[in-house]
Every structure is written in C-alpha cells, then in structure tokens.
Amino acid sequence: MEDSYFADANVRRELDRMNEAVERYGVQLDTIENELAVIDEENQNDDVNRQIIEYEAAMSANFKDIPAEDALDNIVRMQNQLKIVKRRNQLLAKENAIQQKQLRDRANMLSRTSTELDNITEITGWHGEFHDVDMSTTMNYQEAVHDMTTLAAKVRQELNSAKVIIKKKENAIVKLQTDAEQNKELEKKLQLLYNDIRVKQRDTREAEAKLQRMIVDDSNVERALVKRSEQQDSVAASVLYMENDKEFLSDAVAEMKVICRRQDNVVKAQLARQQQLQARLDQIMKALREMKLAKEFERNVAKSALVPSASREEPEDVEQILPDDEHIPIDTYRLLYKDNEMMRTSVARKNMLVLEKESAIQALESKLAKYIDSHNASATQGDSMQANKNAELTDLMIDLQEQHKAQLAEIEELSKENRELKLEYNKRAQNAKAKKAKATNRSLESSVVSKTSVRRAK
C-alpha cells in the first residue's frame, strides 16, 4: 500500500516536472514566434529597403536627367546598399541556423520527454483509460489516478501540438533557407553586374586618362609652337643684327683694304730702304770689324738710340720712308717689319671672320627655313590630331551614355525582381501566421473538447 502510494507520488512529481518542461518549451516557442514576427516587421519597415525603393522609384522616373558625372556616385551608393543588404542576409541566415539548432534540441528534448512518459505509463500500468493494477489495493486512489491520466492526456496533446508547431517552424525555416538561397543567387547576379560596371568604370578611367594625356600633348605642342615662334623672332632679330654687323664689317674691311694697300706701298718702300740700309750697315760693320771696334760699338751705343723718334710712329708716307740721304738704325727696320706682319695677320683674321659670319648667316637662314617648314607641318598635324581626338571623345561619350542607360535598365529589372520576391515572402509569412492561428484555434478547441469530455466522464 505504502509502496503504491510512493509510486503514485513519484509519478505525480514526474508529471509535474514534465508539465513545467512543456510549459517552458511553449514559452520559448512563443518567444521564437515573437522574434520571427519582429524580424518580419523589421524587414517590412526597414529603412534601407524603404530608401532603396524610394531611390529606385526616383531613378525609374528621372533616370534620363541624371548627368554622366553623377553615375559613378549612384553606382557607389547602390554598392553600399547592396553590402548592407548582404550583411543583413548573413545575420538572418546566422540567426536561422541558431534557431534551427534550438528547435532540434527542443525536439530531441520533447522526444525524450515523451519516451519517459511512455516508460512511466508502462511502469505504472496506466494506458489511457485502462489499467493493470489490482482494484482492491487502489480503490482509495482512483481520484488521484484519474487526475494523473488527465494530466497525461494533456501532456500528450501538448506534446503533439508542440511537434506540429515544431514541424511548421521547420517548414518555415526551410522556406527561409530557400529564400536565402534565391537571394544569394540574386546577389551573385548583382555582383556580376557590379563587376561589369567596375570594368566599364576602369575603361572609362583609362579613356579619361588617355584624354588627359592627349590634352597634355596638345598643350605641349602649343607650347612648342609658341617657343618656336619666339625662336623665329629671336632668329630674325639675330639675322638683322648679323646683317648690320655684315655691313659694318664690310665697311671695316674696305677701310682695312685701303690701309693695307697704303701699307703695302709703305712696306715696299721700307723693303727698298731696308736693302739700302742693310748694305750701308754691312759696310759699316765690316769697317768696324776690320778696325776691331764692333764689340765696343755694341757695348757703348744704346739700342733705343739706334731708332730715331720719327720712326717710332707708324709710317704712312713713302717719301718719308725713302728720303734722300737719310740714315736709320736697323732696329727701326725690324720694328717696321714686325708691324707689317702684325697688320697682315690682323687682315687675314678679319677676312676669316667675315667668311665665318657669312657662313653663319647662311646656316641661320637654312635653319629658319627648316623651322618654318616644321612649324607649318606641326601646326597641320596638331589641327588634324585635335579633330581626331574630338571625334574620339564624342564617340566615347556616346558609348558611355549607352552603357549607363543599359546598366540602369538592368538595375531596374533587378530591383523589380527584388520587390516581387519581398512581396512573395510577405505573403508566405502572412499565410504561415494564418495557418498558425488556425492550428492554435484547433488545439484550443480540441483541449476544450477534451476537458468537456473528461468532465462528462466524471
């Protein structure tokens, strides 16, 4: 008797513990449902989605008004929004994985609880409304056993309802996973499109860099033309200076020729006078040597005394050079001869200088002609190059505008598909909520029917 009483007490405690566990699991399931509802509301009321929808609506309405220089900013903004959506999808996928793990753990716990309940019913002998215990020993405990059977029935019903709810949640999670996979595929497509956009942007940057290089080349050509024009001006000025120098040198050469002719006459007279004086000097020196007075003459007579004052000036008159009965020293002759040689050397140098100036003038004239030809050729080439580059720039801008329009159309199609997927997801969530509400109503109705049947049985 006492053993059966203690067994019934243990069964009641076990049933109470199971009821508490079932209630706790039910509360956790309710919290999970509330969290899913909050996530759905956040997805519906997300600022990012709202901003994307508003921006896509504005783009679809006014995409022709967007300038080409703002297209890159719009693309970068859309890339940032795509990164935010990807991050949110990753967080949702992570949360779904955690919830799946929790649901699996709870399902295992419920299965273990149901197994323990079956074991308890087999040990106690209670199988629904039948029992195997001797009625003579348990008549005083019918009410307690009846309560235990009622609790066991409630536990079974709650376990069944919990299994149904878990199954629904698993189905919902599977749907969410499929939706996440679809979103991943769409993200891959968007990533491919963004890669194409990056390639186009790189081509655009290369074209802009090429255009910048062309502009720099044009500026260099213009600077070279300006420099050449300045060089031409300087060459013209130098040619003018050289012409003036040529006239001056020609006058100087004419004067020097007159002086040279005069000096030639003077030199001829000096040569004749030199011969005379040399013959005279030879006679005098011969006489001195014969008298052995040559060394004494050289020692006592100063060299400056041998040159008269009149001969120190540059001779110009032949009559002064060859006067009658005039005697001059040999040193004067030497000085005259040296001056003659110096004049000849200077005249030869002046002639060479004139020839060099004439050759330099001819070279400058040839260079000037070459510069004029190169300037004309470079100007013609620069005009043709500028026309070609303007045509290439126009074609490039047209291609970029067409590519921008095509990319905007692709982005609009993708945003439309995204909106359709979101609407379908919201519809599925609403259907799941409606099914859940119906299931809860049915479970409540079944619990009410079971309670009424138990009361009627009592």
Short mmCIF file of C-alpha atoms in Angstrom, two decimals:
data_model
loop_
_atom_site.label_atom_id
_atom_site.label_comp_id
_atom_site.label_asym_id
_atom_site.label_seq_id
_atom_site.Cartn_x
_atom_site.Cartn_y
_atom_site.Cartn_z
CA MET A 1 0.00 0.00 0.00
CA GLU A 2 2.72 2.42 1.01
CA ASP A 3 4.81 1.35 -2.00
CA SER A 4 1.94 2.12 -4.37
CA TYR A 5 1.40 5.46 -2.63
CA PHE A 6 5.07 6.39 -3.00
CA ALA A 7 4.99 5.26 -6.65
CA ASP A 8 1.95 7.44 -7.30
CA ALA A 9 3.73 10.38 -5.61
CA ASN A 10 6.78 9.84 -7.81
CA VAL A 11 4.56 9.67 -10.89
CA ARG A 12 2.87 12.92 -9.90
CA ARG A 13 6.20 14.65 -9.36
CA GLU A 14 7.44 13.39 -12.69
CA LEU A 15 4.25 14.57 -14.38
CA ASP A 16 4.58 17.96 -12.70
CA ARG A 17 8.16 18.21 -13.90
CA MET A 18 7.10 17.26 -17.42
CA ASN A 19 4.30 19.83 -17.35
CA GLU A 20 6.75 22.50 -16.26
CA ALA A 21 9.17 21.50 -19.04
CA VAL A 22 6.35 21.56 -21.61
CA GLU A 23 5.21 24.98 -20.40
CA ARG A 24 8.79 26.26 -20.52
CA TYR A 25 9.21 24.94 -24.06
CA GLY A 26 5.90 26.51 -25.02
CA VAL A 27 7.06 29.86 -23.65
CA GLN A 28 10.32 29.54 -25.61
CA LEU A 29 8.37 28.71 -28.77
CA ASP A 30 6.20 31.77 -28.20
CA THR A 31 9.32 33.93 -27.81
CA ILE A 32 10.71 32.47 -31.04
CA GLU A 33 7.46 33.25 -32.82
CA ASN A 34 7.52 36.79 -31.45
CA GLU A 35 11.12 37.21 -32.61
CA LEU A 36 10.19 35.96 -36.09
CA ALA A 37 7.28 38.40 -36.16
CA VAL A 38 9.61 41.22 -35.11
CA ILE A 39 12.09 40.23 -37.83
CA ASP A 40 9.29 40.23 -40.41
CA GLU A 41 8.17 43.67 -39.25
CA GLU A 42 11.75 44.93 -39.40
CA ASN A 43 12.09 43.55 -42.91
CA GLN A 44 8.86 45.27 -43.89
CA ASN A 45 9.69 48.54 -42.13
CA ASP A 46 13.42 48.53 -42.81
CA ASP A 47 14.78 51.98 -43.60
CA VAL A 48 17.30 50.56 -46.02
CA ASN A 49 14.60 48.80 -48.05
CA ARG A 50 12.45 51.92 -47.94
CA GLN A 51 15.36 54.06 -49.10
CA ILE A 52 16.18 51.59 -51.86
CA ILE A 53 12.56 51.57 -53.04
CA GLU A 54 12.34 55.37 -52.96
CA TYR A 55 15.65 55.75 -54.76
CA GLU A 56 14.67 53.15 -57.38
CA ALA A 57 11.36 54.93 -57.90
CA ALA A 58 13.19 58.25 -58.35
CA MET A 59 15.70 56.62 -60.69
CA SER A 60 12.97 54.96 -62.75
CA ALA A 61 11.14 58.29 -63.01
CA ASN A 62 14.12 60.55 -63.73
CA PHE A 63 17.00 58.35 -64.88
CA LYS A 64 17.39 60.39 -68.08
CA ASP A 65 18.03 63.55 -66.08
CA ILE A 66 21.00 62.08 -64.20
CA PRO A 67 24.25 63.53 -65.58
CA ALA A 68 27.10 61.28 -66.59
CA GLU A 69 29.41 62.59 -63.85
CA ASP A 70 26.86 61.52 -61.15
CA ALA A 71 26.51 57.97 -62.45
CA LEU A 72 29.58 56.78 -60.54
CA ASP A 73 28.23 58.24 -57.27
CA ASN A 74 24.91 56.46 -57.82
CA ILE A 75 26.68 53.19 -58.53
CA VAL A 76 28.82 53.53 -55.37
CA ARG A 77 25.71 54.30 -53.32
CA MET A 78 23.95 51.22 -54.70
CA GLN A 79 27.02 49.11 -53.94
CA ASN A 80 26.94 50.30 -50.33
CA GLN A 81 23.23 49.48 -50.10
CA LEU A 82 23.91 46.05 -51.56
CA LYS A 83 26.62 45.48 -48.94
CA ILE A 84 24.16 46.44 -46.18
CA VAL A 85 21.55 44.03 -47.56
CA LYS A 86 24.17 41.26 -47.82
CA ARG A 87 25.21 41.85 -44.22
CA ARG A 88 21.61 41.72 -43.06
CA ASN A 89 21.02 38.49 -45.02
CA GLN A 90 24.12 36.98 -43.41
CA LEU A 91 22.85 37.91 -39.95
CA LEU A 92 19.41 36.46 -40.76
CA ALA A 93 21.00 33.26 -42.06
CA LYS A 94 23.09 33.00 -38.89
CA GLU A 95 20.01 33.59 -36.74
CA ASN A 96 18.08 30.96 -38.73
CA ALA A 97 20.88 28.45 -38.14
CA ILE A 98 20.79 29.19 -34.39
CA GLN A 99 17.01 28.82 -34.31
CA GLN A 100 17.20 25.54 -36.23
CA LYS A 101 19.71 24.22 -33.71
CA GLN A 102 17.48 25.32 -30.82
CA LEU A 103 14.44 23.71 -32.45
CA ARG A 104 16.35 20.47 -32.98
CA ASP A 105 17.46 20.49 -29.35
CA ARG A 106 13.92 21.13 -28.18
CA ALA A 107 12.53 18.45 -30.46
CA ASN A 108 15.05 15.99 -29.04
CA MET A 109 14.09 17.06 -25.51
CA LEU A 110 10.39 16.62 -26.28
CA SER A 111 11.03 13.21 -27.81
CA ARG A 112 12.98 12.18 -24.73
CA THR A 113 10.16 13.52 -22.52
CA SER A 114 7.55 11.58 -24.49
CA THR A 115 9.71 8.45 -24.21
CA GLU A 116 9.98 8.94 -20.46
CA LEU A 117 6.20 9.44 -20.28
CA ASP A 118 5.64 6.21 -22.18
CA ASN A 119 8.01 4.42 -19.83
CA ILE A 120 6.21 5.86 -16.80
CA THR A 121 2.81 4.79 -18.15
CA GLU A 122 4.15 1.32 -18.82
CA ILE A 123 5.67 1.08 -15.33
CA THR A 124 2.57 2.44 -13.54
CA GLY A 125 0.21 0.42 -15.69
CA TRP A 126 -1.84 3.36 -16.89
CA HIS A 127 -2.60 3.23 -20.62
CA GLY A 128 -5.19 5.87 -21.37
CA GLU A 129 -8.43 4.71 -19.67
CA PHE A 130 -7.21 1.13 -18.92
CA HIS A 131 -5.04 -0.15 -16.09
CA ASP A 132 -3.50 -3.44 -14.98
CA VAL A 133 -3.32 -2.74 -11.25
CA ASP A 134 -5.43 -4.68 -8.78
CA MET A 135 -8.55 -2.63 -8.00
CA SER A 136 -8.80 -3.96 -4.44
CA THR A 137 -5.48 -2.27 -3.49
CA THR A 138 -6.06 1.10 -5.29
CA MET A 139 -9.72 1.98 -4.62
CA ASN A 140 -8.71 4.81 -2.33
CA TYR A 141 -6.50 6.37 -5.07
CA GLN A 142 -8.96 6.49 -8.03
CA GLU A 143 -9.32 10.23 -7.90
CA ALA A 144 -5.55 10.76 -7.85
CA VAL A 145 -5.05 8.33 -10.74
CA HIS A 146 -7.85 9.99 -12.67
CA ASP A 147 -6.09 13.32 -12.26
CA MET A 148 -2.85 11.74 -13.40
CA THR A 149 -4.49 10.31 -16.54
CA THR A 150 -6.00 13.70 -17.28
CA LEU A 151 -2.59 15.33 -16.89
CA ALA A 152 -1.00 12.64 -19.07
CA ALA A 153 -3.62 13.26 -21.78
CA LYS A 154 -2.97 16.99 -21.59
CA VAL A 155 0.76 16.38 -21.80
CA ARG A 156 0.29 14.15 -24.86
CA GLN A 157 -1.91 16.74 -26.54
CA GLU A 158 0.54 19.50 -25.76
CA LEU A 159 3.41 17.35 -27.00
CA ASN A 160 1.54 16.63 -30.22
CA SER A 161 0.72 20.31 -30.66
CA ALA A 162 4.36 21.18 -29.90
CA LYS A 163 5.52 18.66 -32.51
CA VAL A 164 3.11 20.14 -35.04
CA ILE A 165 4.37 23.63 -34.23
CA ILE A 166 7.97 22.45 -34.49
CA LYS A 167 7.20 20.88 -37.85
CA LYS A 168 5.65 24.12 -39.04
CA LYS A 169 8.64 26.06 -37.79
CA GLU A 170 10.97 23.65 -39.58
CA ASN A 171 8.97 24.12 -42.79
CA ALA A 172 9.11 27.89 -42.32
CA ILE A 173 12.86 27.69 -41.74
CA VAL A 174 13.26 25.56 -44.87
CA LYS A 175 11.32 28.18 -46.82
CA LEU A 176 13.51 30.88 -45.36
CA GLN A 177 16.57 28.91 -46.40
CA THR A 178 15.25 28.57 -49.94
CA ASP A 179 14.50 32.29 -50.00
CA ALA A 180 18.00 32.97 -48.67
CA GLU A 181 19.49 30.79 -51.43
CA GLN A 182 17.44 32.67 -54.00
CA ASN A 183 18.67 35.92 -52.52
CA LYS A 184 22.23 34.61 -52.72
CA GLU A 185 21.72 33.79 -56.40
CA LEU A 186 20.36 37.28 -56.98
CA GLU A 187 23.32 38.70 -55.08
CA LYS A 188 25.67 36.72 -57.31
CA LYS A 189 23.94 38.15 -60.37
CA LEU A 190 24.20 41.63 -58.89
CA GLN A 191 27.86 41.01 -58.12
CA LEU A 192 28.46 40.01 -61.75
CA LEU A 193 26.69 43.15 -62.88
CA TYR A 194 28.76 45.23 -60.49
CA ASN A 195 31.91 43.56 -61.81
CA ASP A 196 30.85 44.56 -65.33
CA ILE A 197 30.22 48.06 -64.03
CA ARG A 198 33.69 48.14 -62.47
CA VAL A 199 35.20 47.02 -65.77
CA LYS A 200 33.32 49.77 -67.57
CA GLN A 201 34.43 52.25 -64.93
CA ARG A 202 38.02 51.13 -65.41
CA ASP A 203 37.65 51.55 -69.19
CA THR A 204 36.15 54.98 -68.56
CA ARG A 205 39.04 55.94 -66.30
CA GLU A 206 41.53 54.73 -68.91
CA ALA A 207 39.72 56.75 -71.58
CA GLU A 208 39.76 59.81 -69.33
CA ALA A 209 43.46 59.30 -68.64
CA LYS A 210 44.07 58.94 -72.38
CA LEU A 211 42.08 62.11 -72.98
CA GLN A 212 44.10 63.89 -70.28
CA ARG A 213 47.33 62.72 -71.91
CA MET A 214 46.05 63.98 -75.26
CA ILE A 215 45.22 67.35 -73.69
CA VAL A 216 48.72 67.47 -72.16
CA ASP A 217 50.24 66.56 -75.55
CA ASP A 218 48.20 69.32 -77.21
CA SER A 219 49.36 71.80 -74.57
CA ASN A 220 52.97 70.64 -75.11
CA VAL A 221 52.55 71.10 -78.87
CA GLU A 222 51.12 74.57 -78.33
CA ARG A 223 53.98 75.47 -76.00
CA ALA A 224 56.46 74.12 -78.59
CA LEU A 225 54.78 76.23 -81.29
CA VAL A 226 54.95 79.31 -79.07
CA LYS A 227 58.58 78.56 -78.31
CA ARG A 228 59.34 78.10 -81.99
CA SER A 229 57.62 81.36 -82.83
CA GLU A 230 59.74 83.04 -80.14
CA GLN A 231 62.82 81.35 -81.56
CA GLN A 232 61.85 82.59 -85.01
CA ASP A 233 61.54 86.11 -83.64
CA SER A 234 64.93 85.79 -81.94
CA VAL A 235 66.43 84.31 -85.12
CA ALA A 236 65.00 87.18 -87.16
CA ALA A 237 66.45 89.66 -84.66
CA SER A 238 69.81 87.89 -84.74
CA VAL A 239 69.73 87.87 -88.56
CA LEU A 240 69.04 91.59 -88.51
CA TYR A 241 71.91 92.12 -86.10
CA MET A 242 74.17 89.99 -88.27
CA GLU A 243 73.20 91.96 -91.37
CA ASN A 244 74.11 95.15 -89.53
CA ASP A 245 77.36 93.51 -88.44
CA LYS A 246 77.95 92.43 -92.02
CA GLU A 247 77.55 95.97 -93.30
CA PHE A 248 79.79 97.28 -90.55
CA LEU A 249 82.38 94.60 -91.24
CA SER A 250 82.22 95.21 -94.98
CA ASP A 251 82.91 98.90 -94.35
CA ALA A 252 85.69 98.00 -91.94
CA VAL A 253 87.16 95.56 -94.48
CA ALA A 254 87.05 98.23 -97.19
CA GLU A 255 88.85 100.63 -94.88
CA MET A 256 91.34 97.93 -93.96
CA LYS A 257 91.93 97.18 -97.65
CA VAL A 258 92.71 100.83 -98.27
CA ILE A 259 95.01 100.83 -95.27
CA CYS A 260 96.58 97.57 -96.45
CA ARG A 261 97.21 98.97 -99.93
CA ARG A 262 98.81 102.01 -98.35
CA GLN A 263 100.79 99.79 -96.01
CA ASP A 264 101.86 97.61 -98.93
CA ASN A 265 103.32 100.65 -100.61
CA VAL A 266 104.93 101.59 -97.33
CA VAL A 267 106.29 98.06 -96.93
CA LYS A 268 107.68 98.08 -100.43
CA ALA A 269 109.35 101.38 -99.72
CA GLN A 270 110.59 100.03 -96.42
CA LEU A 271 111.99 96.96 -98.14
CA ALA A 272 113.85 99.12 -100.58
CA ARG A 273 115.01 101.30 -97.74
CA GLN A 274 115.94 98.18 -95.80
CA GLN A 275 118.13 96.97 -98.62
CA GLN A 276 119.81 100.30 -98.76
CA LEU A 277 120.29 100.44 -95.01
CA GLN A 278 121.39 96.82 -94.88
CA ALA A 279 124.05 97.43 -97.48
CA ARG A 280 125.12 100.50 -95.57
CA LEU A 281 125.12 98.60 -92.28
CA ASP A 282 127.13 95.82 -93.78
CA GLN A 283 129.71 98.30 -94.95
CA ILE A 284 129.79 99.99 -91.53
CA MET A 285 130.01 96.73 -89.60
CA LYS A 286 132.67 95.45 -91.95
CA ALA A 287 134.64 98.57 -91.37
CA LEU A 288 134.18 98.27 -87.59
CA ARG A 289 135.21 94.64 -87.64
CA GLU A 290 138.25 95.48 -89.64
CA MET A 291 139.04 98.12 -87.09
CA LYS A 292 138.07 95.74 -84.31
CA LEU A 293 135.54 98.20 -82.89
CA ALA A 294 132.30 96.17 -83.40
CA LYS A 295 132.03 94.93 -79.79
CA GLU A 296 132.84 98.31 -78.37
CA PHE A 297 130.19 99.85 -80.63
CA GLU A 298 127.54 97.41 -79.47
CA ARG A 299 128.53 97.96 -75.83
CA ASN A 300 128.59 101.74 -75.87
CA VAL A 301 125.69 102.54 -78.18
CA ALA A 302 122.17 102.06 -76.68
CA LYS A 303 119.57 100.24 -78.75
CA SER A 304 116.97 102.96 -78.27
CA ALA A 305 119.38 105.45 -79.73
CA LEU A 306 119.53 103.40 -82.90
CA VAL A 307 115.81 104.09 -83.54
CA PRO A 308 115.02 107.73 -84.24
CA SER A 309 111.87 109.35 -82.80
CA ALA A 310 110.32 109.85 -86.18
CA SER A 311 110.45 106.14 -86.98
CA ARG A 312 108.58 105.14 -83.79
CA GLU A 313 105.35 106.47 -85.27
CA GLU A 314 103.53 104.42 -87.90
CA PRO A 315 104.85 105.47 -91.29
CA GLU A 316 102.32 106.50 -93.88
CA ASP A 317 104.30 108.47 -96.45
CA VAL A 318 106.67 106.72 -98.80
CA GLU A 319 108.72 109.89 -99.24
CA GLN A 320 109.34 109.93 -95.50
CA ILE A 321 110.45 106.30 -95.62
CA LEU A 322 112.78 106.81 -98.58
CA PRO A 323 114.16 110.29 -98.08
CA ASP A 324 117.30 111.31 -99.74
CA ASP A 325 120.44 110.85 -97.68
CA GLU A 326 118.66 109.58 -94.53
CA HIS A 327 120.27 107.07 -92.23
CA ILE A 328 118.20 104.99 -89.69
CA PRO A 329 119.25 102.08 -87.47
CA ILE A 330 118.45 98.51 -88.23
CA ASP A 331 116.16 98.22 -85.15
CA THR A 332 113.76 100.67 -86.75
CA TYR A 333 113.58 98.43 -89.77
CA ARG A 334 112.83 95.46 -87.60
CA LEU A 335 110.03 97.29 -85.85
CA LEU A 336 108.53 98.29 -89.16
CA TYR A 337 108.73 94.74 -90.44
CA LYS A 338 107.08 93.43 -87.27
CA ASP A 339 104.25 95.94 -87.61
CA ASN A 340 103.76 94.89 -91.22
CA GLU A 341 103.50 91.22 -90.23
CA MET A 342 101.00 92.06 -87.49
CA MET A 343 98.86 94.00 -89.95
CA ARG A 344 98.90 91.16 -92.41
CA THR A 345 97.87 88.75 -89.64
CA SER A 346 95.03 91.02 -88.50
CA VAL A 347 93.81 91.46 -92.08
CA ALA A 348 93.82 87.68 -92.57
CA ARG A 349 91.90 87.27 -89.32
CA LYS A 350 89.35 89.87 -90.37
CA ASN A 351 88.89 88.10 -93.70
CA MET A 352 88.35 84.79 -91.89
CA LEU A 353 85.89 86.47 -89.51
CA VAL A 354 83.93 87.86 -92.45
CA LEU A 355 83.82 84.42 -94.06
CA GLU A 356 82.65 82.85 -90.76
CA LYS A 357 79.91 85.45 -90.36
CA GLU A 358 78.71 84.86 -93.91
CA SER A 359 78.61 81.08 -93.34
CA ALA A 360 76.78 81.62 -90.01
CA ILE A 361 74.22 83.83 -91.76
CA GLN A 362 73.67 81.16 -94.40
CA ALA A 363 73.28 78.47 -91.71
CA LEU A 364 70.80 80.62 -89.78
CA GLU A 365 68.81 81.25 -92.96
CA SER A 366 68.66 77.50 -93.65
CA LYS A 367 67.65 76.82 -90.03
CA LEU A 368 64.97 79.48 -90.26
CA ALA A 369 63.58 77.83 -93.39
CA LYS A 370 63.59 74.44 -91.63
CA TYR A 371 61.86 75.91 -88.58
CA ILE A 372 59.19 77.48 -90.76
CA ASP A 373 58.60 74.16 -92.55
CA SER A 374 58.48 72.21 -89.26
CA HIS A 375 56.17 74.82 -87.73
CA ASN A 376 53.77 74.52 -90.65
CA ALA A 377 53.91 70.70 -90.52
CA SER A 378 53.39 70.61 -86.74
CA ALA A 379 50.51 73.08 -86.97
CA THR A 380 48.83 70.96 -89.65
CA GLN A 381 49.44 67.77 -87.64
CA GLY A 382 48.15 69.40 -84.44
CA ASP A 383 44.94 70.53 -86.16
CA SER A 384 44.33 67.05 -87.59
CA MET A 385 45.17 65.40 -84.25
CA GLN A 386 42.80 67.73 -82.38
CA ALA A 387 39.99 66.99 -84.83
CA ASN A 388 40.57 63.21 -84.48
CA LYS A 389 40.69 63.42 -80.68
CA ASN A 390 37.48 65.46 -80.58
CA ALA A 391 35.76 62.82 -82.72
CA GLU A 392 37.08 60.01 -80.49
CA LEU A 393 35.92 61.88 -77.37
CA THR A 394 32.43 62.32 -78.85
CA ASP A 395 32.21 58.60 -79.71
CA LEU A 396 33.46 57.66 -76.24
CA MET A 397 30.87 59.86 -74.51
CA ILE A 398 28.09 58.34 -76.66
CA ASP A 399 29.25 54.80 -75.76
CA LEU A 400 29.40 55.69 -72.06
CA GLN A 401 25.88 57.13 -72.12
CA GLU A 402 24.54 54.00 -73.84
CA GLN A 403 26.30 51.74 -71.31
CA HIS A 404 24.93 53.84 -68.44
CA LYS A 405 21.39 53.51 -69.80
CA ALA A 406 21.79 49.73 -70.19
CA GLN A 407 23.11 49.39 -66.65
CA LEU A 408 20.24 51.47 -65.28
CA ALA A 409 17.77 49.20 -67.09
CA GLU A 410 19.43 46.09 -65.62
CA ILE A 411 19.39 47.61 -62.12
CA GLU A 412 15.71 48.49 -62.54
CA GLU A 413 14.90 44.89 -63.56
CA LEU A 414 16.81 43.51 -60.58
CA SER A 415 15.09 45.90 -58.17
CA LYS A 416 11.74 44.87 -59.62
CA GLU A 417 12.58 41.18 -59.08
CA ASN A 418 13.69 42.00 -55.53
CA ARG A 419 10.38 43.74 -54.79
CA GLU A 420 8.45 40.78 -56.20
CA LEU A 421 10.45 38.39 -54.02
CA LYS A 422 9.79 40.55 -50.96
CA LEU A 423 6.05 40.61 -51.70
CA GLU A 424 6.04 36.84 -52.14
CA TYR A 425 7.97 36.44 -48.88
CA ASN A 426 5.48 38.68 -47.03
CA LYS A 427 2.56 36.70 -48.46
CA ARG A 428 4.15 33.46 -47.33
CA ALA A 429 4.74 34.89 -43.86
CA GLN A 430 1.11 36.02 -43.64
CA ASN A 431 -0.10 32.59 -44.79
CA ALA A 432 2.13 30.95 -42.20
CA LYS A 433 0.73 33.23 -39.49
CA ALA A 434 -2.83 32.45 -40.60
CA LYS A 435 -2.12 28.72 -40.58
CA LYS A 436 -0.52 29.05 -37.18
CA ALA A 437 -3.56 30.91 -35.82
CA LYS A 438 -5.84 28.23 -37.23
CA ALA A 439 -3.70 25.50 -35.67
CA THR A 440 -3.76 27.24 -32.27
CA ASN A 441 -7.53 27.65 -32.51
CA ARG A 442 -7.89 23.99 -33.38
CA SER A 443 -5.64 22.98 -30.49
CA LEU A 444 -7.65 25.17 -28.13
CA GLU A 445 -10.89 23.67 -29.43
CA SER A 446 -9.51 20.16 -29.02
CA SER A 447 -8.34 20.97 -25.47
CA VAL A 448 -11.77 22.38 -24.64
CA VAL A 449 -13.46 19.30 -26.12
CA SER A 450 -11.15 17.01 -24.14
CA LYS A 451 -11.85 18.92 -20.92
CA THR A 452 -15.61 18.72 -21.51
CA SER A 453 -15.34 15.00 -22.25
CA VAL A 454 -13.36 14.49 -19.04
CA ARG A 455 -15.93 16.41 -17.05
CA ARG A 456 -18.73 14.38 -18.59
CA ALA A 457 -16.84 11.21 -17.76
CA LYS A 458 -16.52 12.37 -14.16
#
